[in-house]
mmCIF file of C-alpha atoms in Angstrom:
data_model
loop_
_atom_site.group_PDB
_atom_site.id
_atom_site.type_symbol
_atom_site.label_atom_id
_atom_site.label_comp_id
_atom_site.label_asym_id
_atom_site.label_seq_id
_atom_site.Cartn_x
_atom_site.Cartn_y
_atom_site.Cartn_z
ATOM 1 C CA MET A 1 44.339 -6.384 -33.667
ATOM 2 C CA GLU A 2 45.538 -9.923 -34.469
ATOM 3 C CA ALA A 3 48.322 -8.576 -36.709
ATOM 4 C CA LEU A 4 49.405 -6.243 -33.887
ATOM 5 C CA ALA A 5 49.459 -9.155 -31.446
ATOM 6 C CA VAL A 6 51.659 -11.189 -33.778
ATOM 7 C CA ARG A 7 54.089 -8.294 -34.237
ATOM 8 C CA LEU A 8 54.278 -7.603 -30.478
ATOM 9 C CA SER A 9 54.738 -11.290 -29.643
ATOM 10 C CA GLY A 10 58.206 -11.097 -31.073
ATOM 11 C CA PHE A 11 59.116 -8.597 -28.392
ATOM 12 C CA ASP A 12 57.263 -9.963 -25.362
ATOM 13 C CA SER A 13 55.167 -13.104 -24.973
ATOM 14 C CA GLN A 14 53.424 -11.526 -21.967
ATOM 15 C CA VAL A 15 52.259 -8.643 -24.132
ATOM 16 C CA GLU A 16 50.918 -11.103 -26.697
ATOM 17 C CA GLY A 17 49.045 -12.954 -23.951
ATOM 18 C CA ALA A 18 47.515 -9.765 -22.559
ATOM 19 C CA ILE A 19 46.395 -8.649 -26.008
ATOM 20 C CA ARG A 20 44.810 -12.012 -26.667
ATOM 21 C CA VAL A 21 42.932 -11.682 -23.360
ATOM 22 C CA ILE A 22 41.619 -8.293 -24.504
ATOM 23 C CA MET A 23 40.578 -9.767 -27.859
ATOM 24 C CA PHE A 24 38.831 -12.634 -26.062
ATOM 25 C CA TYR A 25 36.653 -10.302 -24.014
ATOM 26 C CA ASP A 26 35.998 -8.001 -26.959
ATOM 27 C CA THR A 27 34.568 -11.010 -28.780
ATOM 28 C CA LEU A 28 32.397 -11.926 -25.780
ATOM 29 C CA MET A 29 30.952 -8.433 -25.580
ATOM 30 C CA ARG A 30 30.128 -8.412 -29.288
ATOM 31 C CA ARG A 31 28.117 -11.568 -28.635
ATOM 32 C CA ARG A 32 26.200 -9.722 -25.855
ATOM 33 C CA VAL A 33 26.651 -12.497 -23.291
ATOM 34 C CA ASP A 34 24.986 -12.419 -19.870
ATOM 35 C CA LEU A 35 26.768 -12.769 -16.516
ATOM 36 C CA PRO A 36 26.621 -16.608 -16.255
ATOM 37 C CA ALA A 37 28.017 -16.934 -19.784
ATOM 38 C CA LEU A 38 30.704 -14.374 -18.971
ATOM 39 C CA ALA A 39 31.762 -16.304 -15.861
ATOM 40 C CA ARG A 40 31.702 -19.601 -17.774
ATOM 41 C CA ALA A 41 33.902 -18.253 -20.572
ATOM 42 C CA SER A 42 36.303 -16.650 -18.090
ATOM 43 C CA ALA A 43 36.696 -19.927 -16.203
ATOM 44 C CA GLY A 44 37.542 -21.695 -19.443
ATOM 45 C CA LEU A 45 40.086 -19.032 -20.363
ATOM 46 C CA ALA A 46 41.742 -18.975 -16.933
ATOM 47 C CA GLU A 47 41.436 -22.767 -16.462
ATOM 48 C CA CYS A 48 40.114 -22.289 -12.938
ATOM 49 C CA VAL A 49 36.877 -21.304 -11.219
ATOM 50 C CA ALA A 50 35.753 -17.737 -12.040
ATOM 51 C CA GLY A 51 33.201 -15.789 -9.985
ATOM 52 C CA ILE A 52 31.034 -12.671 -10.332
ATOM 53 C CA ARG A 53 28.938 -10.956 -7.658
ATOM 54 C CA LEU A 54 26.846 -7.773 -7.960
ATOM 55 C CA HIS A 55 26.203 -5.928 -4.701
ATOM 56 C CA GLY A 56 22.645 -5.158 -5.797
ATOM 57 C CA THR A 57 21.676 -8.844 -5.824
ATOM 58 C CA GLY A 58 24.135 -10.401 -3.378
ATOM 59 C CA GLN A 59 24.125 -13.581 -5.487
ATOM 60 C CA ALA A 60 27.436 -15.109 -6.510
ATOM 61 C CA ILE A 61 27.909 -16.748 -9.923
ATOM 62 C CA ARG A 62 30.773 -19.296 -9.833
ATOM 63 C CA MET A 63 31.662 -21.414 -12.862
ATOM 64 C CA THR A 64 34.191 -24.191 -13.379
ATOM 65 C CA PRO A 65 36.391 -24.480 -16.503
ATOM 66 C CA ASP A 66 34.118 -27.243 -17.857
ATOM 67 C CA GLY A 67 31.102 -24.889 -17.761
ATOM 68 C CA ARG A 68 29.332 -26.137 -14.642
ATOM 69 C CA GLN A 69 28.392 -24.308 -11.472
ATOM 70 C CA ALA A 70 31.205 -24.545 -8.938
ATOM 71 C CA PRO A 71 30.421 -26.479 -5.740
ATOM 72 C CA ALA A 72 30.088 -24.687 -2.404
ATOM 73 C CA PRO A 73 31.689 -23.575 -0.182
ATOM 74 C CA PRO A 74 34.139 -21.552 -2.265
ATOM 75 C CA PRO A 75 37.833 -21.566 -1.366
ATOM 76 C CA PRO A 76 39.695 -18.273 -0.868
ATOM 77 C CA ALA A 77 40.051 -16.288 -4.064
ATOM 78 C CA SER A 78 43.486 -16.203 -5.652
ATOM 79 C CA GLY A 79 42.750 -12.789 -7.137
ATOM 80 C CA THR A 80 39.939 -10.230 -7.138
ATOM 81 C CA ALA A 81 38.958 -7.028 -8.931
ATOM 82 C CA PRO A 82 36.128 -4.539 -8.320
ATOM 83 C CA ILE A 83 33.328 -4.021 -10.843
ATOM 84 C CA VAL A 84 33.056 -0.248 -11.293
ATOM 85 C CA LEU A 85 30.290 1.630 -13.088
ATOM 86 C CA ASP A 86 30.098 5.434 -13.199
ATOM 87 C CA ALA A 87 32.881 5.658 -10.591
ATOM 88 C CA GLU A 88 30.932 3.473 -8.127
ATOM 89 C CA GLU A 89 31.830 -0.064 -7.102
ATOM 90 C CA ILE A 90 28.838 -2.297 -7.908
ATOM 91 C CA GLY A 91 30.354 -5.738 -7.436
ATOM 92 C CA THR A 92 33.392 -8.008 -7.514
ATOM 93 C CA VAL A 93 34.984 -10.583 -9.822
ATOM 94 C CA TRP A 94 37.497 -13.185 -8.770
ATOM 95 C CA LEU A 95 39.456 -16.301 -9.706
ATOM 96 C CA GLU A 96 39.847 -19.383 -7.508
ATOM 97 C CA ARG A 97 43.169 -20.769 -8.701
ATOM 98 C CA PRO A 98 44.905 -23.372 -6.534
ATOM 99 C CA GLY A 99 48.352 -22.076 -5.716
ATOM 100 C CA PRO A 100 49.758 -18.705 -6.784
ATOM 101 C CA PRO A 101 48.085 -16.495 -9.421
ATOM 102 C CA GLY A 102 48.947 -17.131 -13.061
ATOM 103 C CA PRO A 103 50.946 -14.631 -15.147
ATOM 104 C CA LEU A 104 47.833 -13.371 -16.973
ATOM 105 C CA ASP A 105 45.373 -13.478 -14.064
ATOM 106 C CA GLU A 106 45.609 -9.731 -13.512
ATOM 107 C CA ALA A 107 44.738 -9.063 -17.154
ATOM 108 C CA VAL A 108 41.866 -11.577 -17.028
ATOM 109 C CA LEU A 109 40.410 -10.015 -13.875
ATOM 110 C CA ASP A 110 40.739 -6.503 -15.273
ATOM 111 C CA ARG A 111 38.893 -7.358 -18.490
ATOM 112 C CA LEU A 112 36.349 -9.542 -16.672
ATOM 113 C CA ALA A 113 35.482 -6.632 -14.354
ATOM 114 C CA ILE A 114 35.072 -4.244 -17.303
ATOM 115 C CA ALA A 115 32.884 -6.748 -19.140
ATOM 116 C CA ALA A 116 30.756 -7.427 -16.042
ATOM 117 C CA ALA A 117 30.119 -3.676 -15.614
ATOM 118 C CA ALA A 118 28.989 -3.453 -19.238
ATOM 119 C CA VAL A 119 26.643 -6.433 -18.809
ATOM 120 C CA ALA A 120 25.198 -5.012 -15.578
ATOM 121 C CA GLU A 121 24.526 -1.685 -17.290
ATOM 122 C CA ARG A 122 22.943 -3.357 -20.319
ATOM 123 C CA TYR A 123 20.735 -5.908 -18.620
ATOM 124 C CA GLY A 124 20.343 -4.523 -15.110
ATOM 125 C CA PRO A 125 20.540 -6.709 -11.996
ATOM 126 C CA ALA A 126 19.247 -10.240 -11.823
ATOM 127 C CA GLY A 127 15.565 -10.779 -11.249
ATOM 128 C CA THR A 128 15.664 -10.876 -7.482
ATOM 129 C CA THR A 129 13.577 -8.938 -4.989
ATOM 130 C CA MET A 130 16.126 -8.274 -2.244
ATOM 131 C CA ALA A 131 18.584 -5.469 -2.975
ATOM 132 C CA ASP A 132 21.688 -3.889 -1.487
ATOM 133 C CA PRO A 133 20.442 -1.689 1.409
ATOM 134 C CA ALA A 134 23.089 0.908 0.590
ATOM 135 C CA LEU A 135 21.697 1.359 -2.924
ATOM 136 C CA VAL A 136 18.107 1.549 -1.652
ATOM 137 C CA GLU A 137 19.099 4.098 0.983
ATOM 138 C CA LEU A 138 20.824 6.165 -1.699
ATOM 139 C CA VAL A 139 17.558 6.185 -3.688
ATOM 140 C CA ILE A 140 15.282 7.300 -0.830
ATOM 141 C CA CYS A 141 17.630 9.607 1.088
ATOM 142 C CA SER A 142 16.709 13.291 0.793
ATOM 143 C CA ASP A 143 20.413 14.245 0.916
ATOM 144 C CA SER A 144 21.307 12.271 -2.240
ATOM 145 C CA ASP A 145 22.089 14.281 -5.348
ATOM 146 C CA GLU A 146 19.988 13.462 -8.411
ATOM 147 C CA ALA A 147 22.898 11.977 -10.371
ATOM 148 C CA ALA A 148 23.712 9.494 -7.582
ATOM 149 C CA ARG A 149 20.008 8.663 -7.165
ATOM 150 C CA ALA A 150 19.657 8.012 -10.900
ATOM 151 C CA ARG A 151 22.702 5.717 -10.927
ATOM 152 C CA ALA A 152 21.380 3.766 -7.940
ATOM 153 C CA LEU A 153 17.961 3.355 -9.571
ATOM 154 C CA ARG A 154 19.586 2.109 -12.758
ATOM 155 C CA LEU A 155 21.689 -0.411 -10.840
ATOM 156 C CA LEU A 156 18.536 -1.617 -9.118
ATOM 157 C CA GLY A 157 16.926 -2.227 -12.495
ATOM 158 C CA PHE A 158 14.614 0.791 -12.846
ATOM 159 C CA SER A 159 14.533 2.556 -16.205
ATOM 160 C CA ALA A 160 15.280 6.260 -16.318
ATOM 161 C CA GLY A 161 12.263 8.510 -16.155
ATOM 162 C CA LEU A 162 9.870 6.002 -14.606
ATOM 163 C CA PRO A 163 8.132 7.294 -11.447
ATOM 164 C CA VAL A 164 9.066 5.175 -8.447
ATOM 165 C CA ARG A 165 6.685 4.472 -5.580
ATOM 166 C CA VAL A 166 7.952 3.556 -2.101
ATOM 167 C CA ALA A 167 6.221 1.481 0.570
ATOM 168 C CA ALA A 168 7.281 1.265 4.229
ATOM 169 C CA VAL A 169 6.543 -2.184 5.651
ATOM 170 C CA ARG A 170 6.493 -3.942 9.003
ATOM 171 C CA SER A 171 6.075 -7.685 8.640
ATOM 172 C CA GLN A 172 6.939 -11.012 10.212
ATOM 173 C CA LEU A 173 7.000 -12.500 6.705
ATOM 174 C CA PRO A 174 10.237 -12.296 4.679
ATOM 175 C CA LEU A 175 10.369 -8.948 2.909
ATOM 176 C CA ASP A 176 11.148 -10.473 -0.492
ATOM 177 C CA GLN A 177 8.019 -12.634 -0.191
ATOM 178 C CA VAL A 178 5.891 -9.561 0.568
ATOM 179 C CA GLY A 179 7.380 -7.701 -2.385
ATOM 180 C CA SER A 180 6.699 -10.560 -4.791
ATOM 181 C CA LEU A 181 3.091 -10.809 -3.612
ATOM 182 C CA VAL A 182 2.166 -7.135 -3.939
ATOM 183 C CA CYS A 183 4.046 -6.559 -7.212
ATOM 184 C CA PRO A 184 3.569 -9.818 -9.154
ATOM 185 C CA ALA A 185 3.957 -8.281 -12.605
ATOM 186 C CA ARG A 186 6.182 -5.282 -11.853
ATOM 187 C CA PRO A 187 9.860 -4.903 -10.928
ATOM 188 C CA VAL A 188 10.268 -4.527 -7.178
ATOM 189 C CA LYS A 189 13.307 -4.190 -4.942
ATOM 190 C CA ALA A 190 13.270 -4.652 -1.180
ATOM 191 C CA ALA A 191 15.673 -3.896 1.644
ATOM 192 C CA LEU A 192 15.493 -3.670 5.420
ATOM 193 C CA LEU A 193 16.617 -0.326 6.843
ATOM 194 C CA ALA A 194 16.763 -0.298 10.650
ATOM 195 C CA ASP A 195 13.372 -1.653 11.770
ATOM 196 C CA VAL A 196 11.402 -0.815 8.608
ATOM 197 C CA GLY A 197 11.234 -2.687 5.329
ATOM 198 C CA VAL A 198 11.439 -0.682 2.094
ATOM 199 C CA LEU A 199 9.780 -1.674 -1.180
ATOM 200 C CA LEU A 200 10.680 0.194 -4.379
ATOM 201 C CA THR A 201 8.412 -0.323 -7.378
ATOM 202 C CA THR A 202 6.623 1.513 -10.167
ATOM 203 C CA ALA A 203 3.162 0.245 -9.162
ATOM 204 C CA ILE A 204 1.763 -1.548 -6.138
ATOM 205 C CA ASP A 205 -1.606 -3.119 -5.309
ATOM 206 C CA PRO A 206 -2.592 -2.410 -1.674
ATOM 207 C CA ALA A 207 -5.163 -5.214 -1.773
ATOM 208 C CA LEU A 208 -2.420 -7.828 -2.261
ATOM 209 C CA PHE A 209 -0.625 -7.277 1.048
ATOM 210 C CA PRO A 210 -0.937 -10.512 3.064
ATOM 211 C CA ALA A 211 -2.598 -10.685 6.466
ATOM 212 C CA GLY A 212 -0.454 -9.575 9.372
ATOM 213 C CA VAL A 213 1.524 -7.051 7.310
ATOM 214 C CA ARG A 214 1.318 -3.315 7.953
ATOM 215 C CA ALA A 215 2.316 -0.963 5.172
ATOM 216 C CA GLY A 216 2.348 2.721 4.345
ATOM 217 C CA ILE A 217 2.426 3.658 0.659
ATOM 218 C CA GLY A 218 3.788 6.910 -0.762
ATOM 219 C CA ALA A 219 2.825 8.596 -4.014
ATOM 220 C CA ALA A 220 4.701 7.827 -7.230
ATOM 221 C CA GLY A 221 7.288 10.389 -8.206
ATOM 222 C CA SER A 222 10.388 11.508 -6.351
ATOM 223 C CA PRO A 223 11.585 8.473 -4.318
ATOM 224 C CA ASP A 224 12.749 10.534 -1.329
ATOM 225 C CA ARG A 225 9.379 12.306 -1.071
ATOM 226 C CA SER A 226 7.527 9.027 -1.566
ATOM 227 C CA TRP A 227 9.578 7.487 1.256
ATOM 228 C CA ARG A 228 8.680 10.289 3.665
ATOM 229 C CA GLN A 229 5.026 9.853 2.758
ATOM 230 C CA ALA A 230 5.257 6.075 3.186
ATOM 231 C CA ARG A 231 6.781 6.412 6.664
ATOM 232 C CA THR A 232 4.003 8.833 7.633
ATOM 233 C CA ALA A 233 1.293 6.544 6.256
ATOM 234 C CA LEU A 234 2.783 3.576 8.147
ATOM 235 C CA ARG A 235 2.235 5.442 11.426
ATOM 236 C CA PHE A 236 -1.504 5.602 10.668
ATOM 237 C CA THR A 237 -1.921 1.840 10.176
ATOM 238 C CA THR A 238 -4.068 -0.104 12.643
ATOM 239 C CA ARG A 239 -5.363 -3.636 13.092
ATOM 240 C CA CYS A 240 -8.545 -2.642 11.275
ATOM 241 C CA ARG A 241 -6.654 -0.694 8.614
ATOM 242 C CA PRO A 242 -3.277 -2.398 8.118
ATOM 243 C CA VAL A 243 -2.457 -0.757 4.771
ATOM 244 C CA VAL A 244 -2.655 3.021 4.372
ATOM 245 C CA HIS A 245 -1.995 5.067 1.245
ATOM 246 C CA HIS A 246 -0.687 8.543 1.999
ATOM 247 C CA ASP A 247 -2.985 10.043 -0.629
ATOM 248 C CA ASP A 248 -5.984 8.706 1.321
ATOM 249 C CA LEU A 249 -5.005 10.474 4.540
ATOM 250 C CA GLY A 250 -5.783 13.944 3.264
ATOM 251 C CA ALA A 251 -5.831 16.460 6.124
ATOM 252 C CA LEU A 252 -5.285 13.653 8.657
ATOM 253 C CA ALA A 253 -1.619 13.600 7.598
ATOM 254 C CA LEU A 254 -1.249 16.928 9.393
ATOM 255 C CA LEU A 255 -1.600 15.094 12.721
ATOM 256 C CA ALA A 256 1.800 13.506 12.101
ATOM 257 C CA HIS A 257 3.347 16.979 12.424
ATOM 258 C CA VAL A 258 1.661 17.942 15.710
ATOM 259 C CA PRO A 259 4.298 18.179 18.484
ATOM 260 C CA GLN A 260 3.963 15.185 20.815
ATOM 261 C CA ASP A 261 3.819 17.320 23.972
ATOM 262 C CA THR A 262 0.924 19.245 22.469
ATOM 263 C CA ALA A 263 -0.904 16.021 21.659
ATOM 264 C CA ARG A 264 -0.346 14.557 25.143
ATOM 265 C CA ASP A 265 -1.741 17.694 26.783
ATOM 266 C CA ASN A 266 -4.987 17.486 24.816
ATOM 267 C CA PRO A 267 -7.837 16.249 27.087
ATOM 268 C CA ASP A 268 -9.282 13.878 24.470
ATOM 269 C CA VAL A 269 -5.879 12.285 23.783
ATOM 270 C CA ALA A 270 -5.205 11.989 27.515
ATOM 271 C CA ALA A 271 -8.580 10.236 27.918
ATOM 272 C CA ILE A 272 -7.657 7.743 25.170
ATOM 273 C CA ALA A 273 -4.362 7.089 26.963
ATOM 274 C CA ARG A 274 -6.295 6.192 30.129
ATOM 275 C CA LEU A 275 -8.679 4.014 28.107
ATOM 276 C CA ALA A 276 -5.725 2.090 26.659
ATOM 277 C CA GLY A 277 -5.339 0.377 30.026
ATOM 278 C CA THR A 278 -8.438 -1.662 29.129
ATOM 279 C CA PRO A 279 -7.649 -3.442 25.824
ATOM 280 C CA GLU A 280 -11.261 -4.569 25.377
ATOM 281 C CA ASP A 281 -12.514 -0.962 25.421
ATOM 282 C CA LEU A 282 -9.732 0.204 23.127
ATOM 283 C CA GLU A 283 -10.546 -2.565 20.628
ATOM 284 C CA THR A 284 -14.222 -1.610 20.704
ATOM 285 C CA LEU A 285 -13.489 2.062 20.137
ATOM 286 C CA ASP A 286 -11.066 1.206 17.331
ATOM 287 C CA ALA A 287 -13.686 -0.914 15.540
ATOM 288 C CA TYR A 288 -16.357 1.774 15.954
ATOM 289 C CA CYS A 289 -14.081 4.558 14.702
ATOM 290 C CA ALA A 290 -12.965 2.439 11.742
ATOM 291 C CA THR A 291 -16.495 1.469 10.647
ATOM 292 C CA GLY A 292 -18.474 4.529 11.783
ATOM 293 C CA ALA A 293 -21.509 2.385 12.618
ATOM 294 C CA LEU A 294 -22.500 0.355 15.649
ATOM 295 C CA ARG A 295 -23.719 -2.735 13.762
ATOM 296 C CA ARG A 296 -20.684 -2.843 11.466
ATOM 297 C CA ALA A 297 -18.425 -2.543 14.507
ATOM 298 C CA ALA A 298 -20.317 -5.449 16.082
ATOM 299 C CA ASP A 299 -19.643 -7.528 12.968
ATOM 300 C CA VAL A 300 -15.932 -6.738 13.174
ATOM 301 C CA LEU A 301 -15.836 -7.645 16.872
ATOM 302 C CA HIS A 302 -18.085 -10.720 16.429
ATOM 303 C CA LEU A 303 -20.402 -9.442 19.147
ATOM 304 C CA HIS A 304 -24.109 -8.669 19.386
ATOM 305 C CA HIS A 305 -24.818 -5.010 18.614
ATOM 306 C CA SER A 306 -26.454 -4.502 22.012
ATOM 307 C CA SER A 307 -23.205 -5.557 23.721
ATOM 308 C CA VAL A 308 -21.252 -3.084 21.618
ATOM 309 C CA ALA A 309 -23.793 -0.347 22.399
ATOM 310 C CA ARG A 310 -23.304 -0.889 26.149
ATOM 311 C CA ARG A 311 -19.529 -0.742 25.745
ATOM 312 C CA LEU A 312 -19.688 2.458 23.728
ATOM 313 C CA GLU A 313 -21.925 4.066 26.313
ATOM 314 C CA GLN A 314 -19.401 3.272 29.042
ATOM 315 C CA ILE A 315 -16.487 4.442 26.857
ATOM 316 C CA GLY A 316 -18.343 7.691 26.151
ATOM 317 C CA ARG A 317 -18.613 8.361 29.878
ATOM 318 C CA THR A 318 -14.878 7.763 30.239
ATOM 319 C CA LEU A 319 -14.068 10.120 27.382
ATOM 320 C CA GLY A 320 -16.563 12.730 28.480
ATOM 321 C CA PHE A 321 -18.592 13.007 25.259
ATOM 322 C CA GLU A 322 -21.281 11.088 23.376
ATOM 323 C CA LEU A 323 -19.741 8.736 20.816
ATOM 324 C CA THR A 324 -22.926 8.144 18.825
ATOM 325 C CA GLU A 325 -23.150 11.836 17.879
ATOM 326 C CA PRO A 326 -21.295 12.876 14.667
ATOM 327 C CA THR A 327 -19.145 15.366 16.552
ATOM 328 C CA GLY A 328 -18.303 12.787 19.209
ATOM 329 C CA LEU A 329 -17.297 10.220 16.583
ATOM 330 C CA MET A 330 -15.056 12.787 14.891
ATOM 331 C CA ARG A 331 -13.402 13.719 18.204
ATOM 332 C CA ALA A 332 -12.843 10.058 19.045
ATOM 333 C CA ARG A 333 -11.268 9.363 15.654
ATOM 334 C CA LEU A 334 -8.917 12.326 15.914
ATOM 335 C CA ALA A 335 -7.957 11.589 19.511
ATOM 336 C CA LEU A 336 -7.393 7.885 18.830
ATOM 337 C CA THR A 337 -5.231 8.673 15.811
ATOM 338 C CA ALA A 338 -3.213 11.332 17.669
ATOM 339 C CA TRP A 339 -2.657 8.921 20.575
ATOM 340 C CA ARG A 340 -1.376 6.208 18.224
ATOM 341 C CA LEU A 341 1.107 8.635 16.720
ATOM 342 C CA LEU A 342 2.717 9.294 20.118
ATOM 343 C CA ASP A 343 6.242 7.871 20.315
ATOM 344 C CA ASP A 344 5.749 6.058 17.018
#
């Protein structure tokens, strides 16, 4: 390659420069550099600030020619190039040269983009929790073809063949914080889609969700199926049961598919709707249905069991059946669950 560069230099110095740029990046790739090292070397070659950003992380790496991180805020780029992997744009590279672009900037950007794609494919995205929502949506969408889903999973850092589990989350806490808490030793990617947070991971511990967070967890396997299960499980969460695994719902999951008009017309569900006008009664019924025992419900409510017994007796009259009987408890649980699923 060097002999070819010397021979071509006699014809065109620009050709020699472009070939030397190619040789420079070939050497970097043989050394298996990471993205910061790639940006640092590119800045030294171009003698100006060089930057790299992957869409999957959103984090920009900007290096000065002397090898330090460039100060913020960045000036406008003098030249940019897309990072493309498997025909999809996964990021951007750029140079921040004062004044007009240099004669070899186009060649530098072209080779920098190719090298960045190779590094991203080799090492995966940086160790961050938040991810590009478009990539996450591509993973969980039922309309995605398997090739596109596999590429998106790889760009998000998931190895091929690993079963992915999806959780649907509603939380006032930052989603990346929730993801780091529930998956401390596993890769996890998070994104907010509309009003629901999405967590992608290979394993998740339901017991690690922090207080105040509601989450539905799908089964490991196909991400689009796991997402549908997670959304369904999220609808079944309550104050007493803030985290629900779809596998634990069993036949109760069928209630999510009952037409809402049918549910509203049911006498038991209509009675729960009337009861909802008294939050104290609804809270008592919720605690009793969740625990299945008067004294345990009293513990949850921090009340004496005789007070809870009086409330349940009054609630039973409102509903029209005896709550302390097994059949009555089952009817109350089903009606309360069906009512919660309305308009959810």
